[in-house]
Amino acid sequence: MQTTAAVLRTLGAARPYADSRPLSLETVTLDPPGRDEVLVAVKAAGLCHSDLSVINGDRPRPLPMALGHEAAGVVEALGEGVTDLEIGDHVVMVFMPSCGHCDPCAGGRPALCEPGAAANGRGELLGGGRRVHGAEGDLNHHLGCSAFAAHAVVSRRSLVKVDRDLPFEHAALFGCAVLTGVGAVVNTAGVRAGQSVAVVGLGGVGLSSVLGALAAGASPVVAVDLSEEKLALARSLGAVATVNAGDADAVEQVRALTGGGAEFVFEMAGSVRALEAAWRMTRRGGTTVTAGLPPPEAALAVNVVQLVAEERTLKGSYIGTCVPGRDIPRYVALFRQGRLPVDRLLSGTIGLERINAAFDDLADGRTVRTVIKF
């Protein structure tokens, strides 16, 4: 079948993207779903910093690529072997497919699936190869999803079924922002009620971490960012205090607000400078967690004596150390109970034709999550 997709052919386009248009809307051809694959009619797709980092060249991916990885839609066709979904089911896409058989998957850590990571790195689906084609040949898949398109063929292992009455623009957020941000708090860090938390970087993932910390009963929860608008949103969501990261004494403010440093500090800005600040905001015996993805060459210097003598922990978190089939339904249930108001992260909805300008807004920090509706 043919469909429309946003295709990236070059990295590092000049700003503004509204003029340079790094993403071109193209008519592409989709193969029918193969074994263990599904054809999804995409209904909503969120714009994430992980997409932006491919466009600007910070996270190089094989090109040309059909971009997009945070989405929700409706099952339209099933490949051979898919018996646990039906046509018409509503699904959320997950950007790390898990094979279920490698050592990490067998050990309960599907976010670290080795075949899934290898397929994503090659721009292929988990089953191997590419299912989307342009006028000049194959197009690479973005993280197994390629969701900035009216339709996508994905691995069954990239999908989680959700309730049909969940609005698509909200459902899409659970595939990346919520899964990563909330998961970093409850899975990676294991935050418990009454423990202190600071979150550095208030994009969709960072604000999801704020929500996750509040849902876990953390206290106090301190939010840190350069944007006064995002700090105000964090306060309205329940953060007891906010600190502007541009203040010369930002670290000292956080340490004072948390009685000598937070027990858990989450860095979600994707910069070494932010991670350095997060490390300094963490108390003795505390844990610094990062889910930010700076350029591959970025490196962090840590004082080893401090690491040892203060029994500090520095942890990475990928997709919130998630088990998607377990975690997404749990987070959706919390959303329905009003304990995880992820709809408040939605900055607005647009049509696919506005995608380049919307990435300008994201790059300039004017939005949290803009969602394309199809």
Coordinates of C-alpha atoms in Angstrom, one line a residue:
M1 CA 0.0 0.0 0.0
Q2 CA 1.0 3.6 -0.3
T3 CA 1.0 6.2 2.5
T4 CA 2.5 9.6 3.4
A5 CA 5.5 9.8 5.7
A6 CA 8.0 12.4 7.0
V7 CA 11.4 11.4 5.6
L8 CA 14.8 12.7 6.8
R9 CA 17.5 12.6 4.1
T10 CA 20.2 14.8 5.5
L11 CA 21.5 15.6 9.1
G12 CA 22.2 19.0 10.6
A13 CA 19.9 21.2 8.5
A14 CA 20.1 24.9 9.2
R15 CA 17.6 26.5 11.5
P16 CA 14.8 27.5 11.3
Y17 CA 13.5 24.2 10.1
A18 CA 10.3 25.8 8.9
D19 CA 12.5 27.2 6.1
S20 CA 15.1 24.5 5.6
R21 CA 12.5 21.7 5.9
P22 CA 14.7 18.7 6.8
L23 CA 11.6 16.5 6.9
S24 CA 10.0 16.0 3.5
L25 CA 6.5 14.7 3.2
E26 CA 6.7 11.8 0.7
T27 CA 4.4 9.2 -0.7
V28 CA 6.0 5.9 0.3
T29 CA 5.2 2.2 -0.3
L30 CA 4.7 -0.2 2.6
D31 CA 5.1 -3.9 2.4
P32 CA 2.3 -6.0 3.9
P33 CA 3.2 -7.1 7.4
G34 CA 5.4 -10.1 7.5
R35 CA 5.5 -12.8 10.2
D36 CA 5.0 -11.4 13.7
E37 CA 4.4 -7.9 12.2
V38 CA 1.4 -5.6 12.2
L39 CA 0.1 -2.8 10.0
V40 CA -1.0 0.1 12.1
A41 CA -3.0 3.2 11.1
V42 CA -1.2 5.9 13.0
K43 CA -3.7 8.3 14.7
A44 CA -1.3 10.4 16.9
A45 CA 2.5 10.8 17.1
G46 CA 4.4 12.9 19.5
L47 CA 7.4 15.1 18.7
C48 CA 10.3 14.1 21.0
H49 CA 13.8 15.4 21.6
S50 CA 15.1 12.0 20.5
D51 CA 13.6 12.8 17.0
L52 CA 15.2 16.3 17.2
S53 CA 18.6 14.8 18.1
V54 CA 18.5 12.8 14.8
I55 CA 17.5 15.8 12.8
N56 CA 20.2 18.1 14.2
G57 CA 22.9 15.3 13.9
D58 CA 23.5 14.8 17.7
R59 CA 22.3 11.2 17.4
P60 CA 23.3 10.0 13.9
R61 CA 21.0 7.3 12.4
P62 CA 21.2 5.6 9.0
L63 CA 19.6 7.7 6.2
P64 CA 17.3 8.1 4.5
M65 CA 14.9 7.4 7.4
A66 CA 11.2 7.6 8.0
L67 CA 11.2 9.4 11.4
G68 CA 9.0 9.2 14.5
H69 CA 8.9 6.8 17.4
E70 CA 6.2 7.9 20.0
A71 CA 2.7 7.0 18.7
A72 CA -0.6 5.4 19.0
G73 CA -3.0 3.9 16.4
V74 CA -5.3 1.2 15.2
V75 CA -4.5 -2.3 14.0
E76 CA -5.4 -2.6 10.3
A77 CA -3.7 -5.9 9.3
L78 CA -2.0 -8.8 11.0
G79 CA 1.0 -10.8 9.8
E80 CA 1.4 -14.5 10.1
G81 CA 1.8 -15.6 13.7
V82 CA 0.1 -12.6 15.4
T83 CA -2.7 -14.2 17.4
D84 CA -3.0 -11.9 20.4
L85 CA -4.2 -8.8 18.6
E86 CA -7.3 -8.2 16.5
I87 CA -8.1 -5.8 13.6
G88 CA -9.5 -2.7 15.3
D89 CA -7.4 -2.9 18.5
H90 CA -5.9 0.3 19.7
V91 CA -2.1 0.1 20.3
V92 CA 0.8 2.2 21.6
M93 CA 4.2 1.9 19.9
V94 CA 7.3 1.2 22.0
F95 CA 10.6 2.2 20.5
M96 CA 12.6 -0.8 21.7
P97 CA 11.2 -4.1 20.5
S98 CA 12.1 -7.0 22.8
C99 CA 12.8 -10.4 21.4
G100 CA 11.9 -12.2 24.6
H101 CA 14.8 -14.7 24.3
C102 CA 18.2 -12.9 24.7
D103 CA 19.9 -12.7 28.1
P104 CA 18.5 -9.2 29.1
C105 CA 14.9 -10.2 28.0
A106 CA 15.2 -13.5 29.8
G107 CA 16.4 -11.6 32.9
G108 CA 13.4 -9.3 32.9
R109 CA 15.1 -6.3 31.3
P110 CA 13.5 -6.1 27.8
A111 CA 14.6 -2.4 27.5
L112 CA 18.1 -3.8 27.0
C113 CA 17.1 -6.4 24.3
E114 CA 20.2 -7.1 22.3
P115 CA 18.5 -8.0 18.9
G116 CA 16.2 -5.1 19.4
A117 CA 19.1 -2.6 19.9
A118 CA 20.9 -4.1 16.9
A119 CA 17.9 -3.8 14.6
N120 CA 17.2 -0.2 15.7
G121 CA 20.9 0.7 15.0
R122 CA 20.6 -0.8 11.5
G123 CA 17.3 1.0 10.8
E124 CA 15.5 -2.4 10.4
L125 CA 12.6 -4.1 12.1
L126 CA 13.2 -6.8 14.7
G127 CA 12.5 -9.5 12.1
G128 CA 15.2 -8.1 9.8
G129 CA 15.0 -5.8 6.7
R130 CA 12.9 -2.8 5.9
R131 CA 9.2 -2.5 5.0
V132 CA 9.0 1.1 3.8
H133 CA 10.3 2.2 0.4
G134 CA 10.6 5.6 -1.3
A135 CA 11.0 6.4 -5.0
E136 CA 14.7 5.8 -4.8
G137 CA 14.8 2.6 -2.7
D138 CA 14.5 1.4 0.9
L139 CA 13.9 3.8 3.8
N140 CA 15.3 3.1 7.2
H141 CA 12.9 2.6 10.1
H142 CA 13.3 4.9 13.1
L143 CA 13.5 2.8 16.3
G144 CA 11.3 0.2 14.7
C145 CA 8.4 2.6 14.4
S146 CA 8.7 5.3 11.7
A147 CA 5.6 6.9 13.2
F148 CA 5.4 10.2 11.4
A149 CA 3.3 8.6 8.8
A150 CA -0.3 7.8 8.2
H151 CA 0.5 4.0 8.4
A152 CA 3.4 2.0 9.6
V153 CA 4.4 -1.7 9.6
V154 CA 6.0 -2.6 12.9
S155 CA 7.0 -5.7 14.9
R156 CA 4.4 -7.1 17.2
R157 CA 7.1 -6.7 19.8
S158 CA 6.8 -3.0 19.4
L159 CA 3.2 -2.7 20.4
V160 CA 1.1 -2.7 23.6
K161 CA -2.6 -2.9 23.4
V162 CA -4.6 -0.2 25.2
D163 CA -8.3 0.6 25.9
R164 CA -10.2 1.9 22.9
D165 CA -11.6 4.9 24.8
L166 CA -8.2 6.3 25.6
P167 CA -7.7 9.4 23.4
F168 CA -5.0 8.8 20.8
E169 CA -3.2 12.1 21.6
H170 CA -2.9 11.0 25.2
A171 CA -2.1 7.3 24.4
A172 CA 0.8 8.3 22.2
L173 CA 2.6 9.9 25.2
F174 CA 2.8 6.6 27.1
G175 CA 5.1 5.1 24.4
C176 CA 8.1 7.3 25.2
A177 CA 7.7 10.4 27.5
V178 CA 5.7 8.6 30.2
L179 CA 7.3 5.2 29.9
T180 CA 10.8 6.8 30.2
G181 CA 10.1 9.5 32.8
V182 CA 7.9 7.7 35.2
G183 CA 9.8 4.5 34.7
A184 CA 13.1 6.2 35.7
V185 CA 11.5 7.1 39.0
V186 CA 9.7 3.9 39.9
N187 CA 11.7 1.2 38.1
T188 CA 15.3 2.5 37.8
A189 CA 15.5 4.4 41.0
G190 CA 12.8 2.7 43.1
V191 CA 11.7 5.9 44.8
R192 CA 9.7 5.4 47.9
A193 CA 7.2 7.6 49.7
G194 CA 8.8 10.4 51.7
Q195 CA 12.1 10.4 49.8
S196 CA 13.4 13.7 48.3
V197 CA 13.6 14.1 44.5
A198 CA 14.9 16.8 42.1
V199 CA 14.3 16.7 38.4
V200 CA 16.7 18.6 36.0
G201 CA 15.2 19.3 32.6
L202 CA 11.4 19.7 32.2
G203 CA 10.6 18.4 28.7
G204 CA 8.1 15.6 28.3
V205 CA 10.3 13.1 29.9
G206 CA 11.4 15.3 32.8
L207 CA 7.8 16.4 33.6
S208 CA 6.8 12.8 33.5
S209 CA 9.4 12.1 36.1
V210 CA 7.9 14.9 38.2
L211 CA 4.5 13.2 37.9
G212 CA 6.0 9.8 38.7
A213 CA 7.8 11.1 41.8
L214 CA 4.5 12.7 43.0
A215 CA 2.6 9.5 42.3
A216 CA 5.2 7.6 44.3
G217 CA 4.7 9.9 47.3
A218 CA 8.2 11.5 47.1
S219 CA 8.7 14.7 49.2
P220 CA 9.8 17.2 48.5
V221 CA 9.9 17.2 44.7
V222 CA 12.0 20.0 43.2
A223 CA 11.9 20.9 39.5
V224 CA 14.8 22.6 37.7
D225 CA 14.8 24.1 34.2
L226 CA 15.8 27.3 32.3
S227 CA 12.2 28.0 31.3
E228 CA 10.0 29.9 33.7
E229 CA 6.9 28.6 31.8
K230 CA 8.0 25.0 32.4
L231 CA 8.8 25.7 36.0
A232 CA 5.3 27.2 36.4
L233 CA 3.8 24.1 34.8
A234 CA 5.8 21.9 37.2
R235 CA 4.4 23.9 40.2
S236 CA 0.9 23.5 38.9
L237 CA 1.4 19.7 38.6
G238 CA 2.5 19.6 42.3
A239 CA 6.2 20.3 42.6
V240 CA 6.7 22.0 45.9
A241 CA 9.6 24.1 44.7
T242 CA 11.3 25.1 41.5
V243 CA 14.7 26.5 40.6
N244 CA 15.8 28.3 37.5
A245 CA 18.9 26.4 36.2
G246 CA 20.3 29.7 35.0
D247 CA 20.7 31.0 38.5
A248 CA 24.4 31.0 39.6
D249 CA 23.5 29.3 42.9
A250 CA 21.0 26.8 41.4
V251 CA 22.8 23.8 42.9
E252 CA 22.9 25.4 46.3
Q253 CA 19.2 26.3 46.1
V254 CA 18.3 22.6 45.4
R255 CA 20.6 21.4 48.2
A256 CA 19.0 23.9 50.7
L257 CA 15.4 22.9 49.6
T258 CA 16.2 19.2 50.2
G259 CA 18.1 19.4 53.4
G260 CA 21.7 19.0 52.0
G261 CA 20.9 17.4 48.7
A262 CA 18.1 15.3 47.2
E263 CA 18.2 11.5 47.7
F264 CA 17.4 11.1 44.0
V265 CA 18.2 13.5 41.3
F266 CA 17.0 12.8 37.7
E267 CA 18.8 14.5 34.7
M268 CA 16.5 14.7 31.7
A269 CA 18.0 17.5 29.8
G270 CA 20.5 15.5 27.7
S271 CA 23.5 17.6 28.4
V272 CA 26.8 17.0 30.3
R273 CA 26.4 20.3 32.1
A274 CA 23.0 19.4 33.4
L275 CA 24.3 16.0 34.5
E276 CA 27.2 17.6 36.4
A277 CA 24.7 19.9 38.1
A278 CA 22.5 16.9 39.0
W279 CA 25.4 15.1 40.5
R280 CA 26.2 18.1 42.7
M281 CA 22.6 18.3 43.8
T282 CA 22.6 14.7 45.1
R283 CA 23.2 14.1 48.8
R284 CA 25.7 11.8 50.4
G285 CA 24.5 8.2 49.8
G286 CA 22.1 9.4 47.1
T287 CA 21.5 8.4 43.6
T288 CA 21.8 10.4 40.4
V289 CA 19.8 9.0 37.4
T290 CA 20.2 10.1 33.8
A291 CA 17.9 9.3 30.9
G292 CA 19.2 12.2 28.8
L293 CA 21.0 11.4 25.5
P294 CA 23.7 13.9 24.7
P295 CA 25.9 13.4 21.6
P296 CA 27.8 10.1 21.6
E297 CA 31.2 11.8 22.3
A298 CA 29.9 13.5 25.5
A299 CA 31.8 12.4 28.6
L300 CA 31.4 13.0 32.3
A301 CA 34.2 13.4 34.9
V302 CA 33.4 12.1 38.3
N303 CA 35.4 12.5 41.5
V304 CA 36.1 8.9 42.4
V305 CA 36.9 9.6 46.1
Q306 CA 33.5 11.3 46.4
L307 CA 31.8 8.3 44.7
V308 CA 33.4 5.9 47.2
A309 CA 33.5 7.9 50.4
E310 CA 30.0 9.2 50.0
E311 CA 28.6 5.9 48.7
R312 CA 27.1 7.7 45.7
T313 CA 25.3 6.0 42.8
L314 CA 25.2 7.1 39.2
K315 CA 22.8 5.2 37.1
G316 CA 21.6 5.3 33.5
S317 CA 17.9 4.6 32.6
Y318 CA 16.8 3.6 29.2
I319 CA 13.0 3.6 28.5
G320 CA 12.5 3.8 32.2
T321 CA 13.9 0.2 32.7
C322 CA 10.5 -0.8 31.5
V323 CA 8.6 -3.9 30.9
P324 CA 6.2 -2.3 28.3
G325 CA 3.4 -4.8 28.5
R326 CA 3.3 -4.5 32.3
D327 CA 4.1 -0.8 32.8
I328 CA 2.0 1.0 30.1
P329 CA -1.3 -0.5 31.4
R330 CA -0.3 0.4 35.0
Y331 CA 0.5 4.0 34.0
V332 CA -2.7 4.3 32.0
A333 CA -4.6 3.1 35.1
L334 CA -2.9 5.8 37.2
F335 CA -3.9 8.4 34.5
R336 CA -7.5 7.3 34.7
Q337 CA -7.4 7.7 38.5
G338 CA -6.1 11.2 38.2
R339 CA -2.8 10.4 39.8
L340 CA -0.7 10.7 36.6
P341 CA -2.2 13.7 34.6
V342 CA -0.1 13.2 31.5
D343 CA -2.7 15.1 29.5
R344 CA -1.3 18.3 31.1
L345 CA 2.0 17.7 29.1
L346 CA 0.2 18.1 25.8
S347 CA 1.2 21.5 24.3
G348 CA -1.1 21.2 21.3
T349 CA -2.0 19.1 18.2
I350 CA -1.0 19.8 14.6
G351 CA -1.3 18.3 11.1
L352 CA 1.7 16.5 9.6
E353 CA 2.3 19.4 7.2
R354 CA 3.4 21.6 10.2
I355 CA 6.1 19.1 11.4
N356 CA 9.1 21.2 10.5
A357 CA 7.9 24.3 12.2
A358 CA 6.9 22.3 15.2
F359 CA 10.4 21.0 15.6
D360 CA 11.6 24.7 15.8
D361 CA 9.2 25.2 18.7
L362 CA 10.6 22.1 20.4
A363 CA 14.2 23.1 19.8
D364 CA 13.5 26.6 21.3
G365 CA 11.9 25.1 24.4
R366 CA 8.5 26.6 23.6
T367 CA 6.6 23.3 23.9
V368 CA 6.6 20.2 26.0
R369 CA 4.8 17.7 23.8
T370 CA 3.3 18.6 20.4
V371 CA 1.3 15.7 18.9
I372 CA 0.6 15.2 15.2
K373 CA -3.0 13.9 14.6
F374 CA -3.9 11.9 11.5

